[in-house]
């Protein structure tokens, strides 16, 4: 049983986190710009004059994102969990039910 506190969110982007970024840092070695694929974990700057980034996972093709954001990794396991979170979302970015993520951990590769 995990002692971690659940993460609660009111948007379908439950797997995204806001984190502080290093301004004007070069792209990490081995990273690439957004490819024309789904399941990529990507990063976008929140806006001009900010030091915040948003991490997101696209579950379908988003043509307007191609070549605009850094891709770090790709979802390789538990894709069904990501799809379950997506299924309670809507076009208004509000979820039909509360999404709670518990017992999350890093995959050792």
Tab-separated table of N, CA and C in Angstrom:
chain	number	residue	atom	x	y	z
A	1	UNK	N	0.844	-1.190	0.000
A	1	UNK	CA	0.000	0.000	0.000
A	1	UNK	C	0.881	1.243	0.000
A	2	UNK	N	0.592	2.168	-0.853
A	2	UNK	CA	1.400	3.376	-0.989
A	2	UNK	C	1.001	4.423	0.043
A	3	UNK	N	1.995	5.178	0.520
A	3	UNK	CA	1.710	6.260	1.463
A	3	UNK	C	1.618	7.603	0.757
A	4	UNK	N	1.676	7.601	-0.565
A	4	UNK	CA	1.613	8.853	-1.324
A	4	UNK	C	0.209	9.417	-1.318
A	5	UNK	N	0.136	10.743	-1.311
A	5	UNK	CA	-1.163	11.409	-1.367
A	5	UNK	C	-1.681	11.386	-2.792
A	6	UNK	N	-2.984	11.195	-2.983
A	6	UNK	CA	-3.544	11.214	-4.335
A	6	UNK	C	-3.403	12.586	-4.968
A	7	UNK	N	-3.228	12.604	-6.268
A	7	UNK	CA	-3.216	13.840	-7.030
A	7	UNK	C	-4.605	14.043	-7.593
A	8	UNK	N	-5.210	15.194	-7.355
A	8	UNK	CA	-6.561	15.465	-7.838
A	8	UNK	C	-6.503	16.528	-8.924
A	9	UNK	N	-7.383	16.410	-9.884
A	9	UNK	CA	-7.429	17.380	-10.964
A	9	UNK	C	-8.853	17.546	-11.444
A	10	UNK	N	-9.142	18.668	-12.059
A	10	UNK	CA	-10.476	18.899	-12.604
A	10	UNK	C	-10.436	18.996	-14.123
A	11	UNK	N	-9.324	18.624	-14.731
A	11	UNK	CA	-9.224	18.677	-16.187
A	11	UNK	C	-8.863	17.308	-16.737
A	12	UNK	N	-9.140	17.079	-18.023
A	12	UNK	CA	-8.751	15.795	-18.611
A	12	UNK	C	-7.247	15.672	-18.806
A	13	UNK	N	-6.524	16.722	-18.540
A	13	UNK	CA	-5.080	16.695	-18.671
A	13	UNK	C	-4.451	16.321	-17.333
A	14	UNK	N	-4.983	15.276	-16.713
A	14	UNK	CA	-4.590	14.884	-15.367
A	14	UNK	C	-3.133	14.475	-15.263
A	15	UNK	N	-2.552	14.029	-16.344
A	15	UNK	CA	-1.176	13.571	-16.275
A	15	UNK	C	-0.176	14.694	-16.483
A	16	UNK	N	-0.656	15.890	-16.761
A	16	UNK	CA	0.230	17.033	-16.970
A	16	UNK	C	0.589	17.659	-15.629
A	17	UNK	N	1.778	18.177	-15.541
A	17	UNK	CA	2.236	18.844	-14.324
A	17	UNK	C	2.865	20.171	-14.721
A	18	UNK	N	2.686	21.170	-13.874
A	18	UNK	CA	3.388	22.442	-14.067
A	18	UNK	C	4.664	22.394	-13.259
A	19	UNK	N	5.767	22.676	-13.901
A	19	UNK	CA	7.051	22.664	-13.205
A	19	UNK	C	7.858	23.881	-13.620
A	20	UNK	N	8.806	24.234	-12.802
A	20	UNK	CA	9.687	25.347	-13.125
A	20	UNK	C	10.699	24.887	-14.167
A	21	UNK	N	10.998	25.744	-15.114
A	21	UNK	CA	11.933	25.390	-16.186
A	21	UNK	C	13.158	26.280	-16.129
A	22	UNK	N	14.238	25.815	-16.698
A	22	UNK	CA	15.453	26.613	-16.795
A	22	UNK	C	15.320	27.476	-18.042
A	23	UNK	N	15.313	28.813	-17.897
A	23	UNK	CA	15.109	29.664	-19.072
A	23	UNK	C	16.254	29.544	-20.072
A	24	UNK	N	15.926	29.517	-21.348
A	24	UNK	CA	16.874	29.505	-22.453
A	24	UNK	C	17.853	28.343	-22.406
A	25	UNK	N	17.482	27.247	-21.776
A	25	UNK	CA	18.363	26.081	-21.745
A	25	UNK	C	18.298	25.364	-23.086
A	26	UNK	N	19.416	24.788	-23.526
A	26	UNK	CA	19.367	24.033	-24.785
A	26	UNK	C	18.519	22.777	-24.599
A	27	UNK	N	17.975	22.224	-25.685
A	27	UNK	CA	17.180	21.006	-25.562
A	27	UNK	C	18.017	19.880	-24.969
A	28	UNK	N	17.417	19.022	-24.136
A	28	UNK	CA	18.158	17.894	-23.569
A	28	UNK	C	18.694	16.983	-24.677
A	29	UNK	N	19.859	16.407	-24.442
A	29	UNK	CA	20.462	15.509	-25.424
A	29	UNK	C	19.507	14.351	-25.708
A	30	UNK	N	19.297	14.064	-26.966
A	30	UNK	CA	18.419	12.961	-27.349
A	30	UNK	C	16.968	13.354	-27.512
A	31	UNK	N	16.616	14.616	-27.216
A	31	UNK	CA	15.225	15.038	-27.377
A	31	UNK	C	15.000	15.474	-28.820
A	32	UNK	N	13.751	15.575	-29.202
A	32	UNK	CA	13.421	16.027	-30.550
A	32	UNK	C	12.186	16.901	-30.470
A	33	UNK	N	11.898	17.601	-31.551
A	33	UNK	CA	10.660	18.359	-31.570
A	33	UNK	C	9.501	17.415	-31.817
A	34	UNK	N	8.304	17.900	-31.528
A	34	UNK	CA	7.103	17.077	-31.602
A	34	UNK	C	7.020	16.354	-32.935
A	35	UNK	N	6.898	15.061	-32.849
A	35	UNK	CA	6.770	14.243	-34.051
A	35	UNK	C	5.301	14.097	-34.401
A	36	UNK	N	5.063	13.503	-35.515
A	36	UNK	CA	3.698	13.304	-35.981
A	36	UNK	C	3.174	11.969	-35.454
A	37	UNK	N	3.195	11.793	-34.147
A	37	UNK	CA	2.768	10.539	-33.525
A	37	UNK	C	2.002	10.836	-32.250
A	38	UNK	N	1.316	9.839	-31.730
A	38	UNK	CA	0.634	9.998	-30.451
A	38	UNK	C	1.425	9.247	-29.380
A	39	UNK	N	1.018	9.379	-28.149
A	39	UNK	CA	1.660	8.781	-26.976
A	39	UNK	C	2.955	9.477	-26.570
A	40	UNK	N	3.322	10.566	-27.213
A	40	UNK	CA	4.542	11.281	-26.851
A	40	UNK	C	4.315	12.142	-25.618
A	41	UNK	N	5.269	12.131	-24.693
A	41	UNK	CA	5.275	13.058	-23.564
A	41	UNK	C	6.053	14.275	-24.034
A	42	UNK	N	5.372	15.400	-24.143
A	42	UNK	CA	5.971	16.616	-24.688
A	42	UNK	C	5.958	17.736	-23.661
A	43	UNK	N	6.685	18.808	-23.975
A	43	UNK	CA	6.754	19.964	-23.092
A	43	UNK	C	6.511	21.226	-23.905
A	44	UNK	N	5.751	22.153	-23.327
A	44	UNK	CA	5.500	23.451	-23.955
A	44	UNK	C	5.705	24.543	-22.918
A	45	UNK	N	6.212	25.687	-23.349
A	45	UNK	CA	6.334	26.852	-22.484
A	45	UNK	C	4.951	27.447	-22.279
A	46	UNK	N	4.644	27.874	-21.053
A	46	UNK	CA	3.323	28.421	-20.741
A	46	UNK	C	3.065	29.725	-21.476
A	47	UNK	N	4.084	30.549	-21.654
A	47	UNK	CA	3.887	31.804	-22.372
A	47	UNK	C	5.073	32.729	-22.225
A	48	UNK	N	5.085	33.817	-23.005
A	48	UNK	CA	6.186	34.776	-22.944
A	48	UNK	C	6.318	35.379	-21.542
A	49	UNK	N	7.548	35.581	-21.113
A	49	UNK	CA	7.791	36.213	-19.824
A	49	UNK	C	7.522	35.310	-18.634
A	50	UNK	N	7.365	34.008	-18.857
A	50	UNK	CA	7.134	33.080	-17.747
A	50	UNK	C	8.302	32.122	-17.643
A	51	UNK	N	8.390	31.473	-16.525
A	51	UNK	CA	9.410	30.457	-16.312
A	51	UNK	C	8.726	29.120	-16.034
A	52	UNK	N	7.545	28.930	-16.606
A	52	UNK	CA	6.768	27.715	-16.379
A	52	UNK	C	6.637	26.918	-17.663
A	53	UNK	N	6.510	25.624	-17.501
A	53	UNK	CA	6.262	24.749	-18.639
A	53	UNK	C	5.093	23.838	-18.320
A	54	UNK	N	4.494	23.291	-19.352
A	54	UNK	CA	3.437	22.298	-19.193
A	54	UNK	C	3.886	21.032	-19.896
A	55	UNK	N	3.718	19.915	-19.230
A	55	UNK	CA	3.988	18.623	-19.834
A	55	UNK	C	2.653	18.016	-20.226
A	56	UNK	N	2.593	17.405	-21.403
A	56	UNK	CA	1.329	16.855	-21.875
A	56	UNK	C	1.570	15.623	-22.737
A	57	UNK	N	0.520	14.805	-22.841
A	57	UNK	CA	0.542	13.611	-23.678
A	57	UNK	C	-0.622	13.718	-24.644
A	58	UNK	N	-0.351	13.589	-25.927
A	58	UNK	CA	-1.415	13.601	-26.937
A	58	UNK	C	-1.835	12.166	-27.225
A	59	UNK	N	-3.126	11.920	-27.223
A	59	UNK	CA	-3.622	10.575	-27.508
A	59	UNK	C	-4.085	10.436	-28.949
A	60	UNK	N	-4.157	11.543	-29.672
A	60	UNK	CA	-4.481	11.531	-31.098
A	60	UNK	C	-3.580	12.542	-31.792
A	61	UNK	N	-3.579	12.525	-33.080
A	61	UNK	CA	-2.762	13.452	-33.868
A	61	UNK	C	-3.241	14.878	-33.660
A	62	UNK	N	-2.331	15.776	-33.371
A	62	UNK	CA	-2.600	17.207	-33.213
A	62	UNK	C	-1.687	17.942	-34.178
A	63	UNK	N	-2.153	18.119	-35.394
A	63	UNK	CA	-1.322	18.646	-36.476
A	63	UNK	C	-0.693	20.000	-36.136
A	64	UNK	N	-1.417	20.843	-35.415
A	64	UNK	CA	-0.915	22.179	-35.097
A	64	UNK	C	0.255	22.140	-34.111
A	65	UNK	N	0.526	21.000	-33.483
A	65	UNK	CA	1.646	20.882	-32.548
A	65	UNK	C	2.927	20.394	-33.210
A	66	UNK	N	2.820	19.880	-34.434
A	66	UNK	CA	3.992	19.319	-35.103
A	66	UNK	C	5.129	20.337	-35.169
A	67	UNK	N	6.315	19.900	-34.758
A	67	UNK	CA	7.546	20.697	-34.810
A	67	UNK	C	7.523	21.939	-33.924
A	68	UNK	N	6.696	21.948	-32.874
A	68	UNK	CA	6.618	23.117	-31.995
A	68	UNK	C	7.039	22.839	-30.554
A	69	UNK	N	7.029	21.592	-30.116
A	69	UNK	CA	7.300	21.268	-28.722
A	69	UNK	C	8.341	20.163	-28.617
A	70	UNK	N	9.073	20.165	-27.509
A	70	UNK	CA	10.099	19.157	-27.282
A	70	UNK	C	9.442	17.862	-26.819
A	71	UNK	N	9.838	16.747	-27.435
A	71	UNK	CA	9.353	15.424	-27.040
A	71	UNK	C	10.425	14.780	-26.166
A	72	UNK	N	10.026	14.338	-24.957
A	72	UNK	CA	10.971	13.721	-24.035
A	72	UNK	C	10.906	12.203	-24.058
A	73	UNK	N	9.723	11.683	-23.987
A	73	UNK	CA	9.521	10.245	-23.880
A	73	UNK	C	8.227	9.876	-24.579
A	74	UNK	N	7.922	8.575	-24.549
A	74	UNK	CA	6.682	8.085	-25.125
A	74	UNK	C	6.057	7.106	-24.143
A	75	UNK	N	4.720	7.100	-24.056
A	75	UNK	CA	4.004	6.164	-23.190
A	75	UNK	C	4.208	4.761	-23.762
A	76	UNK	N	4.764	3.850	-22.955
A	76	UNK	CA	5.020	2.489	-23.430
A	76	UNK	C	4.232	1.440	-22.652
A	77	UNK	N	3.757	1.793	-21.473
A	77	UNK	CA	2.972	0.866	-20.663
A	77	UNK	C	1.782	1.599	-20.073
A	78	UNK	N	0.773	0.835	-19.706
A	78	UNK	CA	-0.403	1.385	-19.015
A	78	UNK	C	-1.134	2.431	-19.849
A	79	UNK	N	-1.095	2.294	-21.170
A	79	UNK	CA	-1.799	3.239	-22.040
A	79	UNK	C	-3.297	3.225	-21.754
A	80	UNK	N	-3.804	2.092	-21.277
A	80	UNK	CA	-5.229	1.999	-20.935
A	80	UNK	C	-5.595	2.967	-19.813
A	81	UNK	N	-4.667	3.251	-18.903
A	81	UNK	CA	-4.925	4.223	-17.831
A	81	UNK	C	-5.078	5.617	-18.430
A	82	UNK	N	-4.196	5.966	-19.341
A	82	UNK	CA	-4.280	7.263	-20.016
A	82	UNK	C	-5.602	7.402	-20.772
A	83	UNK	N	-6.013	6.354	-21.466
A	83	UNK	CA	-7.280	6.390	-22.212
A	83	UNK	C	-8.470	6.512	-21.253
A	84	UNK	N	-8.405	5.883	-20.085
A	84	UNK	CA	-9.488	5.991	-19.102
A	84	UNK	C	-9.633	7.429	-18.612
A	85	UNK	N	-8.509	8.117	-18.386
A	85	UNK	CA	-8.556	9.526	-17.987
A	85	UNK	C	-9.150	10.356	-19.118
A	86	UNK	N	-8.725	10.092	-20.332
A	86	UNK	CA	-9.237	10.821	-21.489
A	86	UNK	C	-10.752	10.635	-21.647
A	87	UNK	N	-11.254	9.460	-21.343
A	87	UNK	CA	-12.677	9.157	-21.541
A	87	UNK	C	-13.622	9.917	-20.621
A	88	UNK	N	-13.120	10.510	-19.543
A	88	UNK	CA	-13.998	11.309	-18.677
A	88	UNK	C	-13.883	12.798	-18.987
A	89	UNK	N	-13.133	13.138	-20.022
A	89	UNK	CA	-12.966	14.534	-20.424
A	89	UNK	C	-14.044	14.981	-21.386
A	90	UNK	N	-13.933	16.233	-21.807
A	90	UNK	CA	-14.881	16.804	-22.765
A	90	UNK	C	-14.206	17.965	-23.488
A	91	UNK	N	-14.875	18.501	-24.483
A	91	UNK	CA	-14.351	19.646	-25.218
A	91	UNK	C	-14.191	20.888	-24.363
A	92	UNK	N	-14.915	20.966	-23.249
A	92	UNK	CA	-14.829	22.135	-22.372
A	92	UNK	C	-13.654	22.041	-21.396
A	93	UNK	N	-12.903	20.948	-21.445
A	93	UNK	CA	-11.759	20.687	-20.565
A	93	UNK	C	-12.172	20.405	-19.125
A	94	UNK	N	-13.412	20.101	-18.901
A	94	UNK	CA	-13.893	19.695	-17.580
A	94	UNK	C	-14.167	18.195	-17.617
A	95	UNK	N	-13.912	17.519	-16.533
A	95	UNK	CA	-14.163	16.085	-16.497
A	95	UNK	C	-15.577	15.802	-16.019
A	96	UNK	N	-16.132	14.693	-16.498
A	96	UNK	CA	-17.470	14.300	-16.057
A	96	UNK	C	-17.422	13.685	-14.663
A	97	UNK	N	-16.257	13.205	-14.257
A	97	UNK	CA	-16.030	12.685	-12.906
A	97	UNK	C	-14.662	13.174	-12.450
A	98	UNK	N	-14.458	13.187	-11.150
A	98	UNK	CA	-13.161	13.585	-10.611
A	98	UNK	C	-12.127	12.505	-10.933
A	99	UNK	N	-10.950	12.927	-11.357
A	99	UNK	CA	-9.860	12.005	-11.663
A	99	UNK	C	-8.862	12.063	-10.515
A	100	UNK	N	-8.527	10.900	-9.951
A	100	UNK	CA	-7.563	10.817	-8.864
A	100	UNK	C	-6.467	9.843	-9.285
A	101	UNK	N	-5.238	10.313	-9.281
A	101	UNK	CA	-4.101	9.459	-9.613
A	101	UNK	C	-3.396	9.111	-8.309
A	102	UNK	N	-3.287	7.819	-8.023
A	102	UNK	CA	-2.621	7.355	-6.805
A	102	UNK	C	-1.572	6.316	-7.168
A	103	UNK	N	-0.668	6.094	-6.266
A	103	UNK	CA	0.327	5.038	-6.411
A	103	UNK	C	1.059	5.110	-7.746
A	104	UNK	N	1.487	6.314	-8.125
A	104	UNK	CA	2.235	6.446	-9.378
A	104	UNK	C	3.729	6.364	-9.076
A	105	UNK	N	4.480	5.877	-10.026
A	105	UNK	CA	5.900	5.674	-9.821
A	105	UNK	C	6.619	5.775	-11.153
A	106	UNK	N	7.924	5.808	-11.120
A	106	UNK	CA	8.718	5.842	-12.348
A	106	UNK	C	9.021	4.425	-12.796
A	107	UNK	N	9.025	4.235	-14.095
A	107	UNK	CA	9.384	2.952	-14.686
A	107	UNK	C	10.897	2.903	-14.843
A	108	UNK	N	11.523	1.885	-14.313
A	108	UNK	CA	12.966	1.720	-14.459
A	108	UNK	C	13.253	1.088	-15.810
A	109	UNK	N	14.034	1.774	-16.623
A	109	UNK	CA	14.349	1.273	-17.971
A	109	UNK	C	15.799	0.862	-18.032
